[in-house]
């Protein structure tokens, strides 16, 4: 189920994209999984409740 937040974020994404911001679609161009080992090595969150 989509929420109102999903709807608002999608609208904002389209608005920024229409402005010509070339960084908007960077998430689709990078394989973020390749960064996971590097980031996990730098960040250790050992508490149960997150943070």
Short mmCIF file of N, CA and C in Angstrom, two decimals:
data_model
loop_
_atom_site.label_atom_id
_atom_site.label_comp_id
_atom_site.label_asym_id
_atom_site.label_seq_id
_atom_site.Cartn_x
_atom_site.Cartn_y
_atom_site.Cartn_z
N UNK A 1 0.84 -1.17 0.00
CA UNK A 1 0.00 0.00 0.00
C UNK A 1 0.89 1.24 0.00
N UNK A 2 0.61 2.14 -0.87
CA UNK A 2 1.35 3.39 -0.94
C UNK A 2 0.78 4.38 0.07
N UNK A 3 1.65 5.17 0.63
CA UNK A 3 1.20 6.14 1.62
C UNK A 3 1.21 7.55 1.03
N UNK A 4 0.69 8.46 1.78
CA UNK A 4 0.72 9.86 1.38
C UNK A 4 2.17 10.34 1.24
N UNK A 5 3.05 9.84 2.09
CA UNK A 5 4.46 10.20 2.00
C UNK A 5 5.05 9.73 0.68
N UNK A 6 4.75 8.50 0.28
CA UNK A 6 5.24 7.99 -1.00
C UNK A 6 4.79 8.90 -2.14
N UNK A 7 3.54 9.30 -2.11
CA UNK A 7 2.98 10.18 -3.13
C UNK A 7 3.71 11.52 -3.15
N UNK A 8 3.91 12.11 -1.98
CA UNK A 8 4.57 13.41 -1.89
C UNK A 8 6.02 13.33 -2.36
N UNK A 9 6.72 12.27 -1.98
CA UNK A 9 8.10 12.10 -2.41
C UNK A 9 8.20 11.93 -3.92
N UNK A 10 7.28 11.19 -4.49
CA UNK A 10 7.27 11.00 -5.94
C UNK A 10 7.03 12.32 -6.66
N UNK A 11 6.10 13.13 -6.15
CA UNK A 11 5.84 14.44 -6.75
C UNK A 11 7.06 15.34 -6.64
N UNK A 12 7.70 15.34 -5.50
CA UNK A 12 8.89 16.18 -5.31
C UNK A 12 10.03 15.71 -6.22
N UNK A 13 10.18 14.41 -6.36
CA UNK A 13 11.19 13.86 -7.26
C UNK A 13 10.96 14.36 -8.68
N UNK A 14 9.73 14.31 -9.14
CA UNK A 14 9.40 14.76 -10.49
C UNK A 14 9.64 16.26 -10.63
N UNK A 15 9.31 17.04 -9.60
CA UNK A 15 9.53 18.48 -9.65
C UNK A 15 11.01 18.81 -9.80
N UNK A 16 11.84 18.18 -9.00
CA UNK A 16 13.28 18.43 -9.05
C UNK A 16 13.85 17.93 -10.38
N UNK A 17 13.39 16.80 -10.85
CA UNK A 17 13.84 16.26 -12.12
C UNK A 17 13.52 17.23 -13.26
N UNK A 18 12.34 17.82 -13.22
CA UNK A 18 11.93 18.77 -14.25
C UNK A 18 12.77 20.05 -14.23
N UNK A 19 13.42 20.34 -13.11
CA UNK A 19 14.28 21.51 -13.02
C UNK A 19 15.62 21.28 -13.73
N UNK A 20 15.89 20.04 -14.07
CA UNK A 20 17.12 19.72 -14.79
C UNK A 20 18.26 19.28 -13.90
N UNK A 21 17.98 18.88 -12.68
CA UNK A 21 19.02 18.42 -11.76
C UNK A 21 19.49 17.03 -12.21
N UNK A 22 20.73 16.95 -12.66
CA UNK A 22 21.25 15.69 -13.18
C UNK A 22 21.56 14.67 -12.09
N UNK A 23 21.58 15.09 -10.83
CA UNK A 23 21.87 14.16 -9.74
C UNK A 23 20.64 13.40 -9.27
N UNK A 24 19.47 13.79 -9.77
CA UNK A 24 18.23 13.18 -9.30
C UNK A 24 18.22 11.68 -9.52
N UNK A 25 18.70 11.21 -10.65
CA UNK A 25 18.60 9.78 -10.94
C UNK A 25 19.90 9.02 -10.68
N UNK A 26 20.75 9.54 -9.82
CA UNK A 26 22.02 8.86 -9.54
C UNK A 26 21.80 7.49 -8.89
N UNK A 27 20.74 7.35 -8.13
CA UNK A 27 20.46 6.06 -7.49
C UNK A 27 20.29 4.94 -8.49
N UNK A 28 19.78 5.25 -9.65
CA UNK A 28 19.61 4.23 -10.68
C UNK A 28 20.86 3.96 -11.49
N UNK A 29 21.85 4.79 -11.34
CA UNK A 29 23.08 4.64 -12.12
C UNK A 29 24.21 3.97 -11.34
N UNK A 30 24.09 3.93 -10.04
CA UNK A 30 25.14 3.34 -9.22
C UNK A 30 24.69 2.02 -8.63
N UNK A 31 25.62 1.11 -8.52
CA UNK A 31 25.35 -0.14 -7.81
C UNK A 31 25.76 0.08 -6.35
N UNK A 32 24.80 0.46 -5.54
CA UNK A 32 25.09 0.81 -4.16
C UNK A 32 25.58 -0.38 -3.35
N UNK A 33 25.29 -1.59 -3.76
CA UNK A 33 25.75 -2.78 -3.03
C UNK A 33 27.27 -2.86 -3.00
N UNK A 34 27.93 -2.30 -4.00
CA UNK A 34 29.39 -2.31 -4.01
C UNK A 34 29.97 -1.47 -2.88
N UNK A 35 29.22 -0.51 -2.38
CA UNK A 35 29.67 0.34 -1.29
C UNK A 35 29.40 -0.27 0.08
N UNK A 36 28.54 -1.28 0.15
CA UNK A 36 28.13 -1.84 1.44
C UNK A 36 29.31 -2.30 2.31
N UNK A 37 30.27 -3.08 1.80
CA UNK A 37 31.38 -3.51 2.67
C UNK A 37 32.18 -2.33 3.23
N UNK A 38 32.42 -1.34 2.42
CA UNK A 38 33.16 -0.17 2.89
C UNK A 38 32.40 0.56 3.98
N UNK A 39 31.12 0.78 3.77
CA UNK A 39 30.32 1.50 4.76
C UNK A 39 30.12 0.69 6.03
N UNK A 40 29.92 -0.61 5.89
CA UNK A 40 29.74 -1.44 7.09
C UNK A 40 31.01 -1.48 7.93
N UNK A 41 32.17 -1.41 7.28
CA UNK A 41 33.43 -1.40 8.01
C UNK A 41 33.62 -0.10 8.78
N UNK A 42 33.02 0.98 8.29
CA UNK A 42 33.17 2.29 8.95
C UNK A 42 32.13 2.52 10.02
N UNK A 43 31.00 1.82 9.95
CA UNK A 43 29.90 2.10 10.86
C UNK A 43 29.45 0.84 11.56
N UNK A 44 29.53 0.86 12.86
CA UNK A 44 29.07 -0.27 13.66
C UNK A 44 27.99 0.22 14.61
N UNK A 45 26.78 -0.29 14.44
CA UNK A 45 25.68 0.06 15.32
C UNK A 45 25.30 -1.20 16.08
N UNK A 46 25.79 -1.32 17.27
CA UNK A 46 25.59 -2.54 18.05
C UNK A 46 24.47 -2.41 19.09
N UNK A 47 23.67 -1.36 18.99
CA UNK A 47 22.58 -1.23 19.95
C UNK A 47 21.28 -1.72 19.32
N UNK A 48 20.44 -2.32 20.11
CA UNK A 48 19.22 -2.93 19.63
C UNK A 48 18.23 -1.95 19.03
N UNK A 49 18.11 -0.78 19.61
CA UNK A 49 17.08 0.14 19.19
C UNK A 49 17.47 1.01 18.00
N UNK A 50 18.62 0.80 17.43
CA UNK A 50 19.05 1.60 16.29
C UNK A 50 19.60 2.94 16.74
N UNK A 51 19.70 3.84 15.80
CA UNK A 51 20.19 5.14 16.21
C UNK A 51 20.87 5.89 15.14
#
